[in-house]
Amino acid sequence: AVVSTQSGHYGRVPNPEVFGLHENADITKDQQETNNLFDSILITLPRQASGVGKSPQDVITALANDILSKMPKEFDEEKAMKKYPVVYAESMNTVLLQELKRFNTLIVVVRKSLVDIGKAIKGLVVMSQELEAMFASMLVGKVPDLWDAKSYPSLKPLGSYILDLVARLKFFQNWITKGIPKVFWISGFYFTQSFLTGATQNFARKYKIPIDHLTFDFEVMESEETMDGKPEDGVYVHGLFIEGAIWDRTEKMMGEAAPKILYDTIPVVWLKPAEKKNISKEGIYEAPVYKTSERRGTLSTTGHSTNFVMFMMMKSDKPQEHWVNRGVALLTQLDD
């Protein structure tokens, strides 16, 4: 009786504020339910064309050719190694070479599979089970499992995934051509943890401090994307999004999210390596940073999560519990 009286008071579906959540939680819930519904509908779509229009085979052939025209060739690892040799004083060279190797593996898989599916549609090669699954995924705008197995974590649909991949490849090509960036696009890394390790390793070697004694301190800058120069220690990064809150540019701290605004961008952040004993955790929120909005991952062979990156200390005038209840987290990429 008590339950029914209370639920009747708030309506059949209580507003999220009743549980201490932000009103935007309703939008997130509705989006997830809608996405699940459309995913189910897409599974039931017929594969054969009906009536006037292009056949599925024609659509995939055109799509494969379009993607191939956008995909660059593999990076020249040998040339990059000569320009950025593995040296004690600069760990970012090692980070770059490792990233190029990972992306080259992905480029080869994407290009080869697109060529193969074109041949299979023409009947020049056998349509294997992998190519059949790839055909079905591309037809509904999803990233094929064949690519996903060699890819960085991403929840983007096929079109956005390709644009994102091309942007990442351009970021590293600019790094090779123009030198180590002043501000790193943290969203562009395949294995973000190796980049963070490289930043702390440079500091540890410079000041002869054991790397396991170090962590990061964080300072959000005023500039949105660029800086005039590199910091003395640590690195500048951009490309982060905050979900469940905003970064108040005036107060220079976290603030409540505006109604119907699910994400906010974070300006350039200075990641400053510092000894753990010198870090203060007063007046901050330890925001978890994830690669995708899925907020879960599996442990890789390196012992790192495939999705969770780190905790970032964000200045706040509210207690930790407030933002935990809001489900506030930072993301390196969005789902669209």
PDB file of N, CA, C and O in Angstrom, residues 58-122:
ATOM      1  N   ASP A  58      24.822  -4.107 -55.414  1.00  0.00           N
ATOM      2  CA  ASP A  58      25.265  -2.831 -56.001  1.00  0.00           C
ATOM      3  C   ASP A  58      25.603  -1.815 -54.909  1.00  0.00           C
ATOM      4  O   ASP A  58      26.574  -1.060 -55.010  1.00  0.00           O
ATOM      5  N   VAL A  59      24.772  -1.805 -53.866  1.00  0.00           N
ATOM      6  CA  VAL A  59      24.984  -0.861 -52.753  1.00  0.00           C
ATOM      7  C   VAL A  59      26.323  -1.129 -52.074  1.00  0.00           C
ATOM      8  O   VAL A  59      27.110  -0.203 -51.822  1.00  0.00           O
ATOM      9  N   ILE A  60      26.608  -2.403 -51.789  1.00  0.00           N
ATOM     10  CA  ILE A  60      27.852  -2.757 -51.088  1.00  0.00           C
ATOM     11  C   ILE A  60      29.067  -2.516 -51.976  1.00  0.00           C
ATOM     12  O   ILE A  60      30.121  -2.068 -51.502  1.00  0.00           O
ATOM     13  N   THR A  61      28.938  -2.797 -53.277  1.00  0.00           N
ATOM     14  CA  THR A  61      30.045  -2.553 -54.204  1.00  0.00           C
ATOM     15  C   THR A  61      30.405  -1.073 -54.219  1.00  0.00           C
ATOM     16  O   THR A  61      31.581  -0.701 -54.138  1.00  0.00           O
ATOM     17  N   ALA A  62      29.383  -0.222 -54.310  1.00  0.00           N
ATOM     18  CA  ALA A  62      29.622   1.231 -54.322  1.00  0.00           C
ATOM     19  C   ALA A  62      30.206   1.693 -52.992  1.00  0.00           C
ATOM     20  O   ALA A  62      31.130   2.521 -52.963  1.00  0.00           O
ATOM     21  N   LEU A  63      29.685   1.151 -51.891  1.00  0.00           N
ATOM     22  CA  LEU A  63      30.174   1.533 -50.562  1.00  0.00           C
ATOM     23  C   LEU A  63      31.623   1.104 -50.369  1.00  0.00           C
ATOM     24  O   LEU A  63      32.451   1.876 -49.853  1.00  0.00           O
ATOM     25  N   ALA A  64      31.953  -0.117 -50.787  1.00  0.00           N
ATOM     26  CA  ALA A  64      33.324  -0.627 -50.648  1.00  0.00           C
ATOM     27  C   ALA A  64      34.302   0.233 -51.449  1.00  0.00           C
ATOM     28  O   ALA A  64      35.389   0.582 -50.964  1.00  0.00           O
ATOM     29  N   ASN A  65      33.911   0.609 -52.671  1.00  0.00           N
ATOM     30  CA  ASN A  65      34.777   1.454 -53.505  1.00  0.00           C
ATOM     31  C   ASN A  65      34.962   2.838 -52.887  1.00  0.00           C
ATOM     32  O   ASN A  65      36.051   3.421 -52.942  1.00  0.00           O
ATOM     33  N   ASP A  66      33.889   3.361 -52.280  1.00  0.00           N
ATOM     34  CA  ASP A  66      33.960   4.683 -51.654  1.00  0.00           C
ATOM     35  C   ASP A  66      34.909   4.668 -50.452  1.00  0.00           C
ATOM     36  O   ASP A  66      35.731   5.579 -50.283  1.00  0.00           O
ATOM     37  N   ILE A  67      34.804   3.623 -49.639  1.00  0.00           N
ATOM     38  CA  ILE A  67      35.687   3.512 -48.463  1.00  0.00           C
ATOM     39  C   ILE A  67      37.135   3.338 -48.896  1.00  0.00           C
ATOM     40  O   ILE A  67      38.050   3.957 -48.345  1.00  0.00           O
ATOM     41  N   LEU A  68      37.356   2.504 -49.903  1.00  0.00           N
ATOM     42  CA  LEU A  68      38.711   2.284 -50.414  1.00  0.00           C
ATOM     43  C   LEU A  68      39.339   3.582 -50.916  1.00  0.00           C
ATOM     44  O   LEU A  68      40.545   3.805 -50.747  1.00  0.00           O
ATOM     45  N   SER A  69      38.528   4.440 -51.525  1.00  0.00           N
ATOM     46  CA  SER A  69      39.056   5.709 -52.054  1.00  0.00           C
ATOM     47  C   SER A  69      39.477   6.654 -50.925  1.00  0.00           C
ATOM     48  O   SER A  69      40.308   7.540 -51.129  1.00  0.00           O
ATOM     49  N   LYS A  70      38.898   6.475 -49.733  1.00  0.00           N
ATOM     50  CA  LYS A  70      39.227   7.334 -48.585  1.00  0.00           C
ATOM     51  C   LYS A  70      40.397   6.794 -47.763  1.00  0.00           C
ATOM     52  O   LYS A  70      41.055   7.541 -47.047  1.00  0.00           O
ATOM     53  N   MET A  71      40.634   5.475 -47.849  1.00  0.00           N
ATOM     54  CA  MET A  71      41.651   4.849 -47.006  1.00  0.00           C
ATOM     55  C   MET A  71      43.062   5.082 -47.544  1.00  0.00           C
ATOM     56  O   MET A  71      43.352   4.738 -48.686  1.00  0.00           O
ATOM     57  N   PRO A  72      43.941   5.656 -46.739  1.00  0.00           N
ATOM     58  CA  PRO A  72      45.335   5.821 -47.178  1.00  0.00           C
ATOM     59  C   PRO A  72      46.089   4.495 -47.133  1.00  0.00           C
ATOM     60  O   PRO A  72      45.586   3.505 -46.591  1.00  0.00           O
ATOM     61  N   LYS A  73      47.258   4.500 -47.702  1.00  0.00           N
ATOM     62  CA  LYS A  73      48.101   3.305 -47.640  1.00  0.00           C
ATOM     63  C   LYS A  73      48.723   3.184 -46.252  1.00  0.00           C
ATOM     64  O   LYS A  73      48.643   4.103 -45.449  1.00  0.00           O
ATOM     65  N   GLU A  74      49.360   2.041 -46.010  1.00  0.00           N
ATOM     66  CA  GLU A  74      49.987   1.834 -44.695  1.00  0.00           C
ATOM     67  C   GLU A  74      51.116   2.847 -44.481  1.00  0.00           C
ATOM     68  O   GLU A  74      51.716   3.347 -45.441  1.00  0.00           O
ATOM     69  N   PHE A  75      51.387   3.107 -43.204  1.00  0.00           N
ATOM     70  CA  PHE A  75      52.507   3.974 -42.843  1.00  0.00           C
ATOM     71  C   PHE A  75      53.826   3.263 -43.163  1.00  0.00           C
ATOM     72  O   PHE A  75      53.925   2.045 -43.042  1.00  0.00           O
ATOM     73  N   ASP A  76      54.820   4.039 -43.542  1.00  0.00           N
ATOM     74  CA  ASP A  76      56.164   3.494 -43.778  1.00  0.00           C
ATOM     75  C   ASP A  76      56.879   3.439 -42.423  1.00  0.00           C
ATOM     76  O   ASP A  76      57.471   4.418 -41.968  1.00  0.00           O
ATOM     77  N   GLU A  77      56.794   2.282 -41.769  1.00  0.00           N
ATOM     78  CA  GLU A  77      57.345   2.139 -40.421  1.00  0.00           C
ATOM     79  C   GLU A  77      58.863   2.312 -40.403  1.00  0.00           C
ATOM     80  O   GLU A  77      59.427   2.888 -39.469  1.00  0.00           O
ATOM     81  N   GLU A  78      59.507   1.816 -41.435  1.00  0.00           N
ATOM     82  CA  GLU A  78      60.973   1.899 -41.490  1.00  0.00           C
ATOM     83  C   GLU A  78      61.439   3.353 -41.593  1.00  0.00           C
ATOM     84  O   GLU A  78      62.377   3.776 -40.911  1.00  0.00           O
ATOM     85  N   LYS A  79      60.735   4.123 -42.408  1.00  0.00           N
ATOM     86  CA  LYS A  79      61.068   5.536 -42.577  1.00  0.00           C
ATOM     87  C   LYS A  79      60.806   6.303 -41.279  1.00  0.00           C
ATOM     88  O   LYS A  79      61.599   7.164 -40.873  1.00  0.00           O
ATOM     89  N   ALA A  80      59.694   5.974 -40.632  1.00  0.00           N
ATOM     90  CA  ALA A  80      59.339   6.635 -39.370  1.00  0.00           C
ATOM     91  C   ALA A  80      60.353   6.302 -38.280  1.00  0.00           C
ATOM     92  O   ALA A  80      60.697   7.156 -37.453  1.00  0.00           O
ATOM     93  N   MET A  81      60.871   5.069 -38.295  1.00  0.00           N
ATOM     94  CA  MET A  81      61.834   4.636 -37.290  1.00  0.00           C
ATOM     95  C   MET A  81      63.157   5.395 -37.430  1.00  0.00           C
ATOM     96  O   MET A  81      63.820   5.709 -36.441  1.00  0.00           O
ATOM     97  N   LYS A  82      63.534   5.723 -38.660  1.00  0.00           N
ATOM     98  CA  LYS A  82      64.759   6.482 -38.882  1.00  0.00           C
ATOM     99  C   LYS A  82      64.605   7.925 -38.390  1.00  0.00           C
ATOM    100  O   LYS A  82      65.539   8.516 -37.842  1.00  0.00           O
ATOM    101  N   LYS A  83      63.412   8.479 -38.600  1.00  0.00           N
ATOM    102  CA  LYS A  83      63.172   9.871 -38.195  1.00  0.00           C
ATOM    103  C   LYS A  83      62.919   9.978 -36.696  1.00  0.00           C
ATOM    104  O   LYS A  83      63.290  10.977 -36.066  1.00  0.00           O
ATOM    105  N   TYR A  84      62.284   8.941 -36.126  1.00  0.00           N
ATOM    106  CA  TYR A  84      61.975   8.938 -34.693  1.00  0.00           C
ATOM    107  C   TYR A  84      62.542   7.665 -34.048  1.00  0.00           C
ATOM    108  O   TYR A  84      61.803   6.746 -33.715  1.00  0.00           O
ATOM    109  N   PRO A  85      63.861   7.610 -33.893  1.00  0.00           N
ATOM    110  CA  PRO A  85      64.480   6.398 -33.337  1.00  0.00           C
ATOM    111  C   PRO A  85      64.139   6.217 -31.862  1.00  0.00           C
ATOM    112  O   PRO A  85      63.796   7.175 -31.165  1.00  0.00           O
ATOM    113  N   VAL A  86      64.224   4.983 -31.419  1.00  0.00           N
ATOM    114  CA  VAL A  86      63.991   4.679 -30.001  1.00  0.00           C
ATOM    115  C   VAL A  86      65.173   5.208 -29.200  1.00  0.00           C
ATOM    116  O   VAL A  86      66.288   4.708 -29.318  1.00  0.00           O
ATOM    117  N   VAL A  87      64.910   6.257 -28.406  1.00  0.00           N
ATOM    118  CA  VAL A  87      65.975   6.863 -27.602  1.00  0.00           C
ATOM    119  C   VAL A  87      65.516   6.975 -26.151  1.00  0.00           C
ATOM    120  O   VAL A  87      64.321   7.068 -25.869  1.00  0.00           O
ATOM    121  N   TYR A  88      66.448   7.002 -25.235  1.00  0.00           N
ATOM    122  CA  TYR A  88      66.162   7.003 -23.799  1.00  0.00           C
ATOM    123  C   TYR A  88      65.398   8.260 -23.372  1.00  0.00           C
ATOM    124  O   TYR A  88      64.501   8.203 -22.540  1.00  0.00           O
ATOM    125  N   ALA A  89      65.751   9.397 -23.948  1.00  0.00           N
ATOM    126  CA  ALA A  89      65.210  10.677 -23.484  1.00  0.00           C
ATOM    127  C   ALA A  89      63.810  10.994 -24.030  1.00  0.00           C
ATOM    128  O   ALA A  89      63.140  11.892 -23.534  1.00  0.00           O
ATOM    129  N   GLU A  90      63.357  10.284 -25.073  1.00  0.00           N
ATOM    130  CA  GLU A  90      62.058  10.604 -25.676  1.00  0.00           C
ATOM    131  C   GLU A  90      61.230   9.342 -25.916  1.00  0.00           C
ATOM    132  O   GLU A  90      61.366   8.678 -26.937  1.00  0.00           O
ATOM    133  N   SER A  91      60.387   9.020 -24.939  1.00  0.00           N
ATOM    134  CA  SER A  91      59.553   7.817 -25.027  1.00  0.00           C
ATOM    135  C   SER A  91      58.444   7.950 -26.069  1.00  0.00           C
ATOM    136  O   SER A  91      57.882   6.947 -26.506  1.00  0.00           O
ATOM    137  N   MET A  92      58.098   9.181 -26.457  1.00  0.00           N
ATOM    138  CA  MET A  92      57.025   9.371 -27.433  1.00  0.00           C
ATOM    139  C   MET A  92      57.380   8.784 -28.797  1.00  0.00           C
ATOM    140  O   MET A  92      56.492   8.461 -29.583  1.00  0.00           O
ATOM    141  N   ASN A  93      58.668   8.662 -29.085  1.00  0.00           N
ATOM    142  CA  ASN A  93      59.071   8.010 -30.334  1.00  0.00           C
ATOM    143  C   ASN A  93      58.623   6.555 -30.345  1.00  0.00           C
ATOM    144  O   ASN A  93      58.119   6.048 -31.355  1.00  0.00           O
ATOM    145  N   THR A  94      58.806   5.895 -29.215  1.00  0.00           N
ATOM    146  CA  THR A  94      58.378   4.501 -29.090  1.00  0.00           C
ATOM    147  C   THR A  94      56.867   4.394 -29.202  1.00  0.00           C
ATOM    148  O   THR A  94      56.335   3.489 -29.861  1.00  0.00           O
ATOM    149  N   VAL A  95      56.160   5.337 -28.555  1.00  0.00           N
ATOM    150  CA  VAL A  95      54.684   5.357 -28.621  1.00  0.00           C
ATOM    151  C   VAL A  95      54.233   5.484 -30.068  1.00  0.00           C
ATOM    152  O   VAL A  95      53.341   4.756 -30.522  1.00  0.00           O
ATOM    153  N   LEU A  96      54.850   6.395 -30.812  1.00  0.00           N
ATOM    154  CA  LEU A  96      54.486   6.608 -32.220  1.00  0.00           C
ATOM    155  C   LEU A  96      54.671   5.332 -33.034  1.00  0.00           C
ATOM    156  O   LEU A  96      53.769   4.919 -33.776  1.00  0.00           O
ATOM    157  N   LEU A  97      55.827   4.699 -32.903  1.00  0.00           N
ATOM    158  CA  LEU A  97      56.123   3.495 -33.689  1.00  0.00           C
ATOM    159  C   LEU A  97      55.159   2.360 -33.363  1.00  0.00           C
ATOM    160  O   LEU A  97      54.724   1.615 -34.256  1.00  0.00           O
ATOM    161  N   GLN A  98      54.801   2.222 -32.082  1.00  0.00           N
ATOM    162  CA  GLN A  98      53.847   1.191 -31.690  1.00  0.00           C
ATOM    163  C   GLN A  98      52.463   1.457 -32.277  1.00  0.00           C
ATOM    164  O   GLN A  98      51.772   0.536 -32.729  1.00  0.00           O
ATOM    165  N   GLU A  99      52.070   2.733 -32.270  1.00  0.00           N
ATOM    166  CA  GLU A  99      50.762   3.095 -32.823  1.00  0.00           C
ATOM    167  C   GLU A  99      50.711   2.850 -34.328  1.00  0.00           C
ATOM    168  O   GLU A  99      49.705   2.358 -34.851  1.00  0.00           O
ATOM    169  N   LEU A 100      51.781   3.188 -35.026  1.00  0.00           N
ATOM    170  CA  LEU A 100      51.821   2.975 -36.479  1.00  0.00           C
ATOM    171  C   LEU A 100      51.667   1.494 -36.803  1.00  0.00           C
ATOM    172  O   LEU A 100      50.962   1.130 -37.763  1.00  0.00           O
ATOM    173  N   LYS A 101      52.316   0.659 -36.014  1.00  0.00           N
ATOM    174  CA  LYS A 101      52.236  -0.794 -36.237  1.00  0.00           C
ATOM    175  C   LYS A 101      50.796  -1.289 -36.061  1.00  0.00           C
ATOM    176  O   LYS A 101      50.295  -2.078 -36.874  1.00  0.00           O
ATOM    177  N   ARG A 102      50.124  -0.812 -35.007  1.00  0.00           N
ATOM    178  CA  ARG A 102      48.740  -1.238 -34.750  1.00  0.00           C
ATOM    179  C   ARG A 102      47.809  -0.765 -35.867  1.00  0.00           C
ATOM    180  O   ARG A 102      46.947  -1.519 -36.329  1.00  0.00           O
ATOM    181  N   PHE A 103      47.963   0.489 -36.268  1.00  0.00           N
ATOM    182  CA  PHE A 103      47.080   1.014 -37.316  1.00  0.00           C
ATOM    183  C   PHE A 103      47.368   0.377 -38.671  1.00  0.00           C
ATOM    184  O   PHE A 103      46.446   0.192 -39.474  1.00  0.00           O
ATOM    185  N   ASN A 104      48.622   0.043 -38.937  1.00  0.00           N
ATOM    186  CA  ASN A 104      48.934  -0.643 -40.197  1.00  0.00           C
ATOM    187  C   ASN A 104      48.217  -1.992 -40.286  1.00  0.00           C
ATOM    188  O   ASN A 104      47.725  -2.379 -41.342  1.00  0.00           O
ATOM    189  N   THR A 105      48.170  -2.705 -39.165  1.00  0.00           N
ATOM    190  CA  THR A 105      47.462  -3.989 -39.128  1.00  0.00           C
ATOM    191  C   THR A 105      45.990  -3.792 -39.480  1.00  0.00           C
ATOM    192  O   THR A 105      45.412  -4.557 -40.269  1.00  0.00           O
ATOM    193  N   LEU A 106      45.379  -2.743 -38.919  1.00  0.00           N
ATOM    194  CA  LEU A 106      43.967  -2.451 -39.186  1.00  0.00           C
ATOM    195  C   LEU A 106      43.758  -2.028 -40.640  1.00  0.00           C
ATOM    196  O   LEU A 106      42.803  -2.482 -41.296  1.00  0.00           O
ATOM    197  N   ILE A 107      44.643  -1.181 -41.162  1.00  0.00           N
ATOM    198  CA  ILE A 107      44.529  -0.720 -42.558  1.00  0.00           C
ATOM    199  C   ILE A 107      44.566  -1.900 -43.522  1.00  0.00           C
ATOM    200  O   ILE A 107      43.761  -1.994 -44.457  1.00  0.00           O
ATOM    201  N   VAL A 108      45.485  -2.822 -43.289  1.00  0.00           N
ATOM    202  CA  VAL A 108      45.623  -3.997 -44.159  1.00  0.00           C
ATOM    203  C   VAL A 108      44.344  -4.830 -44.148  1.00  0.00           C
ATOM    204  O   VAL A 108      43.846  -5.251 -45.199  1.00  0.00           O
ATOM    205  N   VAL A 109      43.780  -5.053 -42.958  1.00  0.00           N
ATOM    206  CA  VAL A 109      42.545  -5.850 -42.840  1.00  0.00           C
ATOM    207  C   VAL A 109      41.389  -5.157 -43.562  1.00  0.00           C
ATOM    208  O   VAL A 109      40.634  -5.807 -44.310  1.00  0.00           O
ATOM    209  N   VAL A 110      41.237  -3.851 -43.352  1.00  0.00           N
ATOM    210  CA  VAL A 110      40.137  -3.106 -43.978  1.00  0.00           C
ATOM    211  C   VAL A 110      40.263  -3.124 -45.495  1.00  0.00           C
ATOM    212  O   VAL A 110      39.301  -3.462 -46.208  1.00  0.00           O
ATOM    213  N   ARG A 111      41.431  -2.786 -46.005  1.00  0.00           N
ATOM    214  CA  ARG A 111      41.624  -2.711 -47.458  1.00  0.00           C
ATOM    215  C   ARG A 111      41.457  -4.086 -48.114  1.00  0.00           C
ATOM    216  O   ARG A 111      40.774  -4.213 -49.143  1.00  0.00           O
ATOM    217  N   LYS A 112      42.073  -5.099 -47.532  1.00  0.00           N
ATOM    218  CA  LYS A 112      42.003  -6.444 -48.130  1.00  0.00           C
ATOM    219  C   LYS A 112      40.564  -6.970 -48.145  1.00  0.00           C
ATOM    220  O   LYS A 112      40.105  -7.524 -49.144  1.00  0.00           O
ATOM    221  N   SER A 113      39.836  -6.777 -47.043  1.00  0.00           N
ATOM    222  CA  SER A 113      38.466  -7.288 -46.967  1.00  0.00           C
ATOM    223  C   SER A 113      37.545  -6.563 -47.948  1.00  0.00           C
ATOM    224  O   SER A 113      36.633  -7.172 -48.519  1.00  0.00           O
ATOM    225  N   LEU A 114      37.773  -5.266 -48.150  1.00  0.00           N
ATOM    226  CA  LEU A 114      36.952  -4.510 -49.100  1.00  0.00           C
ATOM    227  C   LEU A 114      37.206  -4.964 -50.532  1.00  0.00           C
ATOM    228  O   LEU A 114      36.275  -5.066 -51.343  1.00  0.00           O
ATOM    229  N   VAL A 115      38.467  -5.236 -50.836  1.00  0.00           N
ATOM    230  CA  VAL A 115      38.797  -5.762 -52.169  1.00  0.00           C
ATOM    231  C   VAL A 115      38.191  -7.153 -52.353  1.00  0.00           C
ATOM    232  O   VAL A 115      37.599  -7.465 -53.402  1.00  0.00           O
ATOM    233  N   ASP A 116      38.302  -7.992 -51.319  1.00  0.00           N
ATOM    234  CA  ASP A 116      37.786  -9.366 -51.391  1.00  0.00           C
ATOM    235  C   ASP A 116      36.271  -9.404 -51.558  1.00  0.00           C
ATOM    236  O   ASP A 116      35.740 -10.221 -52.311  1.00  0.00           O
ATOM    237  N   ILE A 117      35.562  -8.508 -50.847  1.00  0.00           N
ATOM    238  CA  ILE A 117      34.095  -8.538 -50.947  1.00  0.00           C
ATOM    239  C   ILE A 117      33.645  -8.062 -52.325  1.00  0.00           C
ATOM    240  O   ILE A 117      32.625  -8.538 -52.855  1.00  0.00           O
ATOM    241  N   GLY A 118      34.427  -7.154 -52.925  1.00  0.00           N
ATOM    242  CA  GLY A 118      34.125  -6.733 -54.294  1.00  0.00           C
ATOM    243  C   GLY A 118      34.281  -7.888 -55.268  1.00  0.00           C
ATOM    244  O   GLY A 118      33.441  -8.095 -56.162  1.00  0.00           O
ATOM    245  N   LYS A 119      35.344  -8.670 -55.076  1.00  0.00           N
ATOM    246  CA  LYS A 119      35.576  -9.839 -55.935  1.00  0.00           C
ATOM    247  C   LYS A 119      34.505 -10.910 -55.711  1.00  0.00           C
ATOM    248  O   LYS A 119      34.043 -11.554 -56.651  1.00  0.00           O
ATOM    249  N   ALA A 120      34.116 -11.105 -54.452  1.00  0.00           N
ATOM    250  CA  ALA A 120      33.116 -12.124 -54.115  1.00  0.00           C
ATOM    251  C   ALA A 120      31.761 -11.786 -54.733  1.00  0.00           C
ATOM    252  O   ALA A 120      31.043 -12.670 -55.211  1.00  0.00           O
ATOM    253  N   ILE A 121      31.409 -10.503 -54.741  1.00  0.00           N
ATOM    254  CA  ILE A 121      30.137 -10.078 -55.341  1.00  0.00           C
ATOM    255  C   ILE A 121      30.145 -10.342 -56.845  1.00  0.00           C
ATOM    256  O   ILE A 121      29.125 -10.723 -57.433  1.00  0.00           O
ATOM    257  N   LYS A 122      31.311 -10.175 -57.462  1.00  0.00           N
ATOM    258  CA  LYS A 122      31.439 -10.437 -58.902  1.00  0.00           C
ATOM    259  C   LYS A 122      31.571 -11.923 -59.221  1.00  0.00           C
ATOM    260  O   LYS A 122      31.562 -12.323 -60.383  1.00  0.00           O
TER     261      LYS A 122
END
